[in-house]
């Protein structure tokens, strides 16, 4: 078995950080060590944000290194989007559980991911590995920024009366649905060919 390259190792690290951020958010008391009383920002939120930020940074570097050094592998094409979805969707579900994110927006994004994953599997069965498109990447970036402000209780925008977390969440939902539509148009032949 070939030695795993750096981008793929970063992807594995991102996957391993998912249960860590969940454990921090579920196990730490949100009323202990409140840093900002206006927003309710507590030590738990900051620690979860730092872990999420580290995991998100691995996504940037694994893609950059893979392209720069031509280290793009089938495993990377397969595992990178899964790692992204595990991280983002898990934290989105946490935010819904704690009433910080709109359940409709989160359900739409997760449903889109399931459909796109099904389309990708159908394409893979026909020998085509599908990389993320520009709108899929935009969706991921918007989700990451939405989650930053959700985890940080909309700080510092809470002082300006701007719900930046919700604005970004719905922008990510729109980008998610649009990119899902593009994927469906691109890959529907693999699903509809035997109808």
Tab-separated table of C-alpha atoms in Angstrom:
chain	number	residue	atom	x	y	z
A	1	UNK	CA	0.000	0.000	0.000
A	2	UNK	CA	1.373	3.410	-0.999
A	3	UNK	CA	2.278	5.961	1.662
A	4	UNK	CA	-0.544	8.443	2.247
A	5	UNK	CA	0.268	11.947	0.997
A	6	UNK	CA	-0.059	15.131	3.079
A	7	UNK	CA	-3.435	16.305	1.659
A	8	UNK	CA	-5.002	12.936	2.432
A	9	UNK	CA	-3.566	13.007	5.959
A	10	UNK	CA	-5.107	16.452	6.462
A	11	UNK	CA	-8.447	15.049	5.304
A	12	UNK	CA	-8.199	12.250	7.878
A	13	UNK	CA	-7.343	14.805	10.590
A	14	UNK	CA	-10.461	16.792	9.640
A	15	UNK	CA	-12.608	13.675	10.018
A	16	UNK	CA	-11.067	12.908	13.421
A	17	UNK	CA	-11.771	16.458	14.675
A	18	UNK	CA	-15.534	16.071	14.090
A	19	UNK	CA	-16.240	14.009	17.265
A	20	UNK	CA	-13.929	16.312	19.216
A	21	UNK	CA	-15.965	19.432	18.417
A	22	UNK	CA	-19.180	17.516	19.216
A	23	UNK	CA	-17.808	16.359	22.574
A	24	UNK	CA	-16.751	19.898	23.501
A	25	UNK	CA	-20.122	21.380	22.557
A	26	UNK	CA	-22.172	18.711	24.304
A	27	UNK	CA	-20.049	18.172	27.419
A	28	UNK	CA	-19.024	21.696	28.437
A	29	UNK	CA	-21.470	23.824	30.402
A	30	UNK	CA	-22.463	26.909	28.347
A	31	UNK	CA	-23.156	28.904	31.513
A	32	UNK	CA	-19.619	28.487	32.855
A	33	UNK	CA	-16.958	31.048	31.896
A	34	UNK	CA	-19.277	33.335	29.945
A	35	UNK	CA	-16.996	35.694	28.045
A	36	UNK	CA	-19.618	38.070	26.649
A	37	UNK	CA	-22.955	38.481	28.458
A	38	UNK	CA	-24.676	40.313	25.577
A	39	UNK	CA	-24.237	37.454	23.119
A	40	UNK	CA	-23.946	34.628	25.664
A	41	UNK	CA	-20.555	33.690	24.214
A	42	UNK	CA	-18.895	31.208	26.592
A	43	UNK	CA	-15.617	29.326	26.808
A	44	UNK	CA	-17.352	26.264	25.314
A	45	UNK	CA	-18.211	28.240	22.180
A	46	UNK	CA	-14.676	29.557	21.773
A	47	UNK	CA	-13.080	26.124	22.185
A	48	UNK	CA	-15.549	24.565	19.721
A	49	UNK	CA	-14.850	27.417	17.291
A	50	UNK	CA	-11.060	26.912	17.534
A	51	UNK	CA	-11.399	23.179	16.817
A	52	UNK	CA	-13.789	23.907	13.937
A	53	UNK	CA	-11.395	26.559	12.572
A	54	UNK	CA	-8.433	24.156	12.686
A	55	UNK	CA	-10.493	21.506	10.879
A	56	UNK	CA	-11.608	24.065	8.273
A	57	UNK	CA	-8.033	25.218	7.682
A	58	UNK	CA	-7.034	21.634	6.881
A	59	UNK	CA	-9.614	21.756	4.064
A	60	UNK	CA	-7.912	24.807	2.547
A	61	UNK	CA	-4.419	23.341	2.800
A	62	UNK	CA	-5.226	19.853	1.565
A	63	UNK	CA	-6.789	21.255	-1.610
A	64	UNK	CA	-3.994	23.770	-2.170
A	65	UNK	CA	-1.213	21.220	-1.644
A	66	UNK	CA	-2.928	18.603	-3.803
A	67	UNK	CA	-3.264	21.018	-6.743
A	68	UNK	CA	0.161	22.643	-6.341
A	69	UNK	CA	2.099	19.366	-6.131
A	70	UNK	CA	-0.175	17.287	-8.368
A	71	UNK	CA	-1.032	15.054	-5.396
A	72	UNK	CA	-4.646	14.640	-6.504
A	73	UNK	CA	-5.775	11.075	-5.829
A	74	UNK	CA	-9.017	9.157	-6.201
A	75	UNK	CA	-9.049	8.769	-2.413
A	76	UNK	CA	-8.752	12.556	-2.024
A	77	UNK	CA	-11.564	13.198	-4.499
A	78	UNK	CA	-13.696	10.709	-2.586
A	79	UNK	CA	-12.749	11.499	1.031
A	80	UNK	CA	-12.365	15.298	0.896
A	81	UNK	CA	-16.052	16.073	0.218
A	82	UNK	CA	-17.085	13.457	2.788
A	83	UNK	CA	-14.845	15.070	5.415
A	84	UNK	CA	-16.317	18.481	4.565
A	85	UNK	CA	-19.881	17.205	4.890
A	86	UNK	CA	-19.151	15.355	8.125
A	87	UNK	CA	-17.703	18.494	9.689
A	88	UNK	CA	-20.239	20.992	8.399
A	89	UNK	CA	-23.394	18.883	8.698
A	90	UNK	CA	-22.513	17.666	12.192
A	91	UNK	CA	-21.993	21.204	13.475
A	92	UNK	CA	-25.141	22.404	11.656
A	93	UNK	CA	-27.154	19.691	13.438
A	94	UNK	CA	-25.618	20.782	16.751
A	95	UNK	CA	-26.669	24.360	16.016
A	96	UNK	CA	-30.244	23.227	15.299
A	97	UNK	CA	-30.268	21.184	18.522
A	98	UNK	CA	-29.263	24.274	20.493
A	99	UNK	CA	-31.782	26.488	18.598
A	100	UNK	CA	-29.075	28.577	16.926
A	101	UNK	CA	-29.780	27.547	13.304
A	102	UNK	CA	-32.991	27.298	11.302
A	103	UNK	CA	-34.011	23.662	10.909
A	104	UNK	CA	-35.460	24.219	7.389
A	105	UNK	CA	-32.168	25.642	6.072
A	106	UNK	CA	-30.202	22.771	7.590
A	107	UNK	CA	-32.600	20.091	6.290
A	108	UNK	CA	-32.427	21.575	2.765
A	109	UNK	CA	-28.630	21.532	2.796
A	110	UNK	CA	-28.413	17.992	4.159
A	111	UNK	CA	-31.016	16.740	1.646
A	112	UNK	CA	-29.017	18.347	-1.164
A	113	UNK	CA	-25.845	16.633	0.066
A	114	UNK	CA	-27.566	13.237	0.121
A	115	UNK	CA	-28.871	13.694	-3.427
A	116	UNK	CA	-25.507	14.872	-4.752
A	117	UNK	CA	-23.728	11.987	-3.009
A	118	UNK	CA	-26.164	9.557	-4.659
A	119	UNK	CA	-25.488	11.140	-8.044
A	120	UNK	CA	-21.737	10.916	-7.461
A	121	UNK	CA	-22.010	7.235	-6.531
A	122	UNK	CA	-23.981	6.542	-9.699
A	123	UNK	CA	-21.328	8.354	-11.724
A	124	UNK	CA	-18.544	6.464	-9.916
A	125	UNK	CA	-20.200	3.152	-10.836
A	126	UNK	CA	-19.857	4.247	-14.457
A	127	UNK	CA	-16.177	5.069	-13.955
A	128	UNK	CA	-16.475	8.845	-13.534
A	129	UNK	CA	-15.035	10.551	-10.441
A	130	UNK	CA	-16.679	13.960	-10.010
A	131	UNK	CA	-14.756	16.819	-8.401
A	132	UNK	CA	-16.487	19.717	-6.629
A	133	UNK	CA	-17.595	22.543	-8.938
A	134	UNK	CA	-17.242	26.276	-8.252
A	135	UNK	CA	-20.739	26.611	-6.765
A	136	UNK	CA	-20.170	23.568	-4.586
A	137	UNK	CA	-17.015	25.216	-3.274
A	138	UNK	CA	-18.895	28.514	-2.751
A	139	UNK	CA	-21.527	26.620	-0.769
A	140	UNK	CA	-18.811	25.132	1.440
A	141	UNK	CA	-17.164	28.515	2.052
A	142	UNK	CA	-20.506	30.160	2.946
A	143	UNK	CA	-21.354	27.282	5.272
A	144	UNK	CA	-17.984	27.579	6.991
A	145	UNK	CA	-18.438	31.325	7.589
A	146	UNK	CA	-22.040	30.820	8.742
A	147	UNK	CA	-20.832	28.247	11.247
A	148	UNK	CA	-18.089	30.565	12.489
A	149	UNK	CA	-20.695	33.172	13.453
A	150	UNK	CA	-23.130	30.556	14.758
A	151	UNK	CA	-20.435	29.092	17.023
A	152	UNK	CA	-19.378	32.565	18.180
A	153	UNK	CA	-23.012	33.570	18.891
A	154	UNK	CA	-22.885	36.194	16.097
A	155	UNK	CA	-20.072	38.103	17.791
A	156	UNK	CA	-19.260	40.961	17.024
A	157	UNK	CA	-22.316	41.554	14.774
A	158	UNK	CA	-24.644	41.106	17.754
A	159	UNK	CA	-23.641	44.650	18.834
A	160	UNK	CA	-24.693	46.075	15.460
A	161	UNK	CA	-28.063	44.325	15.430
A	162	UNK	CA	-27.063	42.350	12.311
A	163	UNK	CA	-27.888	38.631	12.246
A	164	UNK	CA	-24.820	37.767	10.178
A	165	UNK	CA	-25.012	34.106	11.157
A	166	UNK	CA	-28.539	33.796	9.736
A	167	UNK	CA	-27.733	35.839	6.608
A	168	UNK	CA	-24.790	33.561	5.830
A	169	UNK	CA	-26.792	30.439	6.697
A	170	UNK	CA	-29.488	31.298	4.149
A	171	UNK	CA	-26.892	32.378	1.565
A	172	UNK	CA	-25.233	28.979	2.034
A	173	UNK	CA	-28.642	27.306	1.614
A	174	UNK	CA	-29.225	29.148	-1.683
A	175	UNK	CA	-25.737	28.239	-2.974
A	176	UNK	CA	-26.268	24.660	-1.808
A	177	UNK	CA	-29.542	24.280	-3.712
A	178	UNK	CA	-28.159	25.934	-6.843
A	179	UNK	CA	-25.026	23.773	-6.878
A	180	UNK	CA	-27.215	20.717	-6.293
A	181	UNK	CA	-29.270	21.669	-9.347
A	182	UNK	CA	-26.065	21.950	-11.411
A	183	UNK	CA	-24.847	18.537	-10.206
A	184	UNK	CA	-28.230	16.990	-11.033
A	185	UNK	CA	-28.177	18.378	-14.581
A	186	UNK	CA	-24.595	17.194	-15.045
A	187	UNK	CA	-25.065	13.685	-13.630
A	188	UNK	CA	-28.735	12.815	-14.184
A	189	UNK	CA	-27.798	10.632	-17.170
A	190	UNK	CA	-26.296	8.097	-14.750
A	191	UNK	CA	-29.517	7.895	-12.743
A	192	UNK	CA	-32.074	8.153	-15.534
A	193	UNK	CA	-30.383	5.939	-18.129
A	194	UNK	CA	-32.225	2.777	-17.041
A	195	UNK	CA	-35.687	4.308	-16.588
